[in-house]
Amino acid sequence: MGSNRWRGASPAVSRIASILLPVPLPEAFDYAEPEGMELAVGDHVAVPLGPRVIRGVVERLREGTGGNRPLKPVLERLDDPALPEGTLAFVNWAARYAVDAPGQPLAIALRGLRAQRARPEKVVVITGQAPTHMTPARAKVMEVAARTKLPPATLAGEAQVSAGVVKGLIDDGALEIRLIEPQSGFAEPDLSLKGRKLNASQAAAAAALKETVGKGFSAALLDGVTGSGKTEVYLEAVAAALAADPEAQVLVLLPEIALTQAVISRFAERFGAEPAEWHSGVTPPRRRRVWEAVVSGRCRIVVGARSALFLPFRKLSLVVVDEEHDASYKQEDGFIYQARDLAVARAKIEDAMVVLASATPSLESLYNAETGRYRWLKLADRHGDAVLPDVSLIDMRESQPEHGRWLSKPLVEAMAETFTRGEQTLLFLNRRGYAPLVLCRACGERMTSPDTDSWLVEHRYTGRLVCHLTGFSMLKPDRCPHCGAKDSLVSIGPGVERVEEEARSLFPEARIAVFSSDTVFDAEGAKALIETMAAGEIDILVATQAAAKGHNFPNLTLVGVVDADLGLRGGDLRAGERTFQLLAQAAGRAGRHERPGRALLQTYAPDHPVMQALKAQDRDAFIAAEMEMREVSGLPPFGRLAAVICTGPDAAVLEAYCRTLAAATPNAEGVEVFGPADAPLALMRGRRRKRFLVRANREVDLQAFMAAWRARARPPGSVRVTIDVDPYSFL
Ligand code: ADP
């Protein structure tokens, strides 16, 4: 614990400690350091805040007393390992970037400390002294104790004797109780193991990464189609980073928990030891152990979701952001941040290398690669004989299925052929539930959430109508709540459950499963379903985006995209880009091994540039067109955006505040402010919502502008103001 820091003798002068608190306060608070406490930056302390005592972290120490008004003293120095300087610097950087209070990212950085530290365990060990007399029961205990160290009761159980026998041997001096730290389970990676033999383009990319890792900050975009071996390549960079420095640590970020198991297995195979896992599904005591192992440097590889970025690494040498284009890297509530961008910032602060990997990189990263800011490493082909699937469009205007059906004739025929050959089909539809809308045939009323004006989605497995924004749900009523007509509610449009129903009626003998967050709840469930699919025990998998990414199914040769136009509707800034990425990923699931695959996209807009680019598999043409559109309109990556979302229960109060805020807009060169306008989601959880959108030229310090603006118009108590830098959601 901070052993490398010098704790000097008791200071002769009084010192003021600025303490960063994990609460939404604008800055660190000053406290007096009591004599003899000898704090250091990064130490955890307990301090009074109003009537409460809370945990905080020492951010700065300076000489002084606080003038005439005496400062409250720090109450206690806590025994937790100090937060490394890089982590503290990163927390502050992230707060400034997000135009938010530093306490918000600090709270994320301290999440691992919520559970109590695991207590040392009492186990029984052999002393080496022979028992004064032997019995068969005693012999059994000695035999088990020689093999493993167990707590007394477990030892007795294992040896099938009474607890008295163990106690007798302890009293006799043959055994003794010892306290040991609970198994931490962070085995050292075995760097003598070798990876697969790389093909030429993989070897070139791996060599480029190995050359720069461990030599300060650098950034690379690892750009290769699905199955080209990006994971194989970054595993080599990880090996090089760990080998270059015995203390080096590596962080691998993944966009979704469902993907962690597969990547963890790859690491376990490559390094003979499982990396630590970090995401919301990890239990608090386990998180505590990971946190402590990371801060002490004992844990060298972490595989995790975006919040792993805030772990207290001691010597971070490499950060990998896999599937870097994925919109799940954008955290939308609480502390709002884009983990991919923060990963680059953290790497810079830690003098580390960052590798962004994707088959369909974000426009932002491509721009950085094109302008030379990131090293651009391209993997041209799929590894081995696997070829990219053949992509065709099904024009739904010509092949429209009959009413209430969603699978067109050409797609059904392809499914039949695939099934007959004993191969697998993935039907992709990025929509959970049975039907996205329920309306009354008698009066036309749409079923909406009571305090949020969004449609309720029908879920047949549970018989409920669910709001996907707030989680509100109700049993599906048998009468229209509006006009009272009986059995008048009809389901409009398809969700995965409905497509599954249709597939079952078409292929009654096929084994069919659904993969969505309603059928798969956690990493374990995802792993089980993925393994079943990989083993060929499912013929048709109907899936949301959870299955579109990263997985490797050897026998999957057909991907059917039920509604390729889905992402294009609603039209936010990244609609085209996102649709292209998602569909290219989904199509990329087919034919990853020896068998060729094909992808069929059902679309009502076959002439749309996104569909044409997908059909021709011409990513470059699509990117070029999209870049030009963004450049002309000054949108990211050519300009910068931020949103301001104001919400409040009272429409008049909210309106008035928005007018005040609009009037307070600072004058600034190269900045345009649009709004306020009603948000597309104008009511959420009973609060009215209004939005502003700010567009700035690249060279503008957008964060400074936003902070100055907010400071000029304090909201009334009932109004909440949220700033979203680089918004992904425009709702
Ligand atoms: P990506 O991350 O680009 O999707 P992966 O690294 O997962 O690609 O590789 C796809 C599949 O091909 C995996 O099963 C992987 O083990 C295999 N593979 C990739 N490169 C090689 C190689 N050089 N030798 C053997 N197998 C490879």
PDB file of N, CA and C in Angstrom, residues 126 140-149 155 175:
ATOM      1  N   ILE A 126      -0.580 -28.769   8.965  1.00  0.00           N
ATOM      2  CA  ILE A 126       0.232 -29.755   9.693  1.00  0.00           C
ATOM      3  C   ILE A 126       1.467 -29.069  10.282  1.00  0.00           C
ATOM      4  N   LYS A 140      -6.913 -40.497   8.918  1.00  0.00           N
ATOM      5  CA  LYS A 140      -7.646 -39.910   7.782  1.00  0.00           C
ATOM      6  C   LYS A 140      -7.514 -38.387   7.774  1.00  0.00           C
ATOM      7  N   VAL A 141      -7.652 -37.788   8.980  1.00  0.00           N
ATOM      8  CA  VAL A 141      -7.542 -36.328   9.067  1.00  0.00           C
ATOM      9  C   VAL A 141      -6.146 -35.882   8.619  1.00  0.00           C
ATOM     10  N   MET A 142      -5.119 -36.578   9.097  1.00  0.00           N
ATOM     11  CA  MET A 142      -3.751 -36.188   8.741  1.00  0.00           C
ATOM     12  C   MET A 142      -3.530 -36.283   7.229  1.00  0.00           C
ATOM     13  N   GLU A 143      -4.143 -37.322   6.658  1.00  0.00           N
ATOM     14  CA  GLU A 143      -3.972 -37.527   5.221  1.00  0.00           C
ATOM     15  C   GLU A 143      -4.608 -36.365   4.429  1.00  0.00           C
ATOM     16  N   VAL A 144      -5.844 -35.990   4.818  1.00  0.00           N
ATOM     17  CA  VAL A 144      -6.515 -34.890   4.112  1.00  0.00           C
ATOM     18  C   VAL A 144      -5.760 -33.579   4.344  1.00  0.00           C
ATOM     19  N   ALA A 145      -5.338 -33.347   5.590  1.00  0.00           N
ATOM     20  CA  ALA A 145      -4.641 -32.093   5.914  1.00  0.00           C
ATOM     21  C   ALA A 145      -3.326 -31.969   5.156  1.00  0.00           C
ATOM     22  N   ALA A 146      -2.726 -33.100   4.852  1.00  0.00           N
ATOM     23  CA  ALA A 146      -1.463 -33.067   4.104  1.00  0.00           C
ATOM     24  C   ALA A 146      -1.712 -32.631   2.665  1.00  0.00           C
ATOM     25  N   ARG A 147      -2.916 -32.917   2.163  1.00  0.00           N
ATOM     26  CA  ARG A 147      -3.233 -32.582   0.778  1.00  0.00           C
ATOM     27  C   ARG A 147      -3.670 -31.134   0.606  1.00  0.00           C
ATOM     28  N   THR A 148      -4.607 -30.668   1.473  1.00  0.00           N
ATOM     29  CA  THR A 148      -5.104 -29.296   1.292  1.00  0.00           C
ATOM     30  C   THR A 148      -5.285 -28.605   2.637  1.00  0.00           C
ATOM     31  N   LYS A 149      -5.351 -27.307   2.558  1.00  0.00           N
ATOM     32  CA  LYS A 149      -5.578 -26.518   3.774  1.00  0.00           C
ATOM     33  C   LYS A 149      -7.058 -26.155   3.848  1.00  0.00           C
ATOM     34  N   LEU A 155     -12.555 -29.716   7.174  1.00  0.00           N
ATOM     35  CA  LEU A 155     -11.567 -30.794   7.249  1.00  0.00           C
ATOM     36  C   LEU A 155     -12.190 -32.047   7.869  1.00  0.00           C
ATOM     37  N   LEU A 175      -1.496 -30.640  14.579  1.00  0.00           N
ATOM     38  CA  LEU A 175      -2.090 -29.678  13.643  1.00  0.00           C
ATOM     39  C   LEU A 175      -2.164 -28.329  14.332  1.00  0.00           C
TER      40      LEU A 175
END
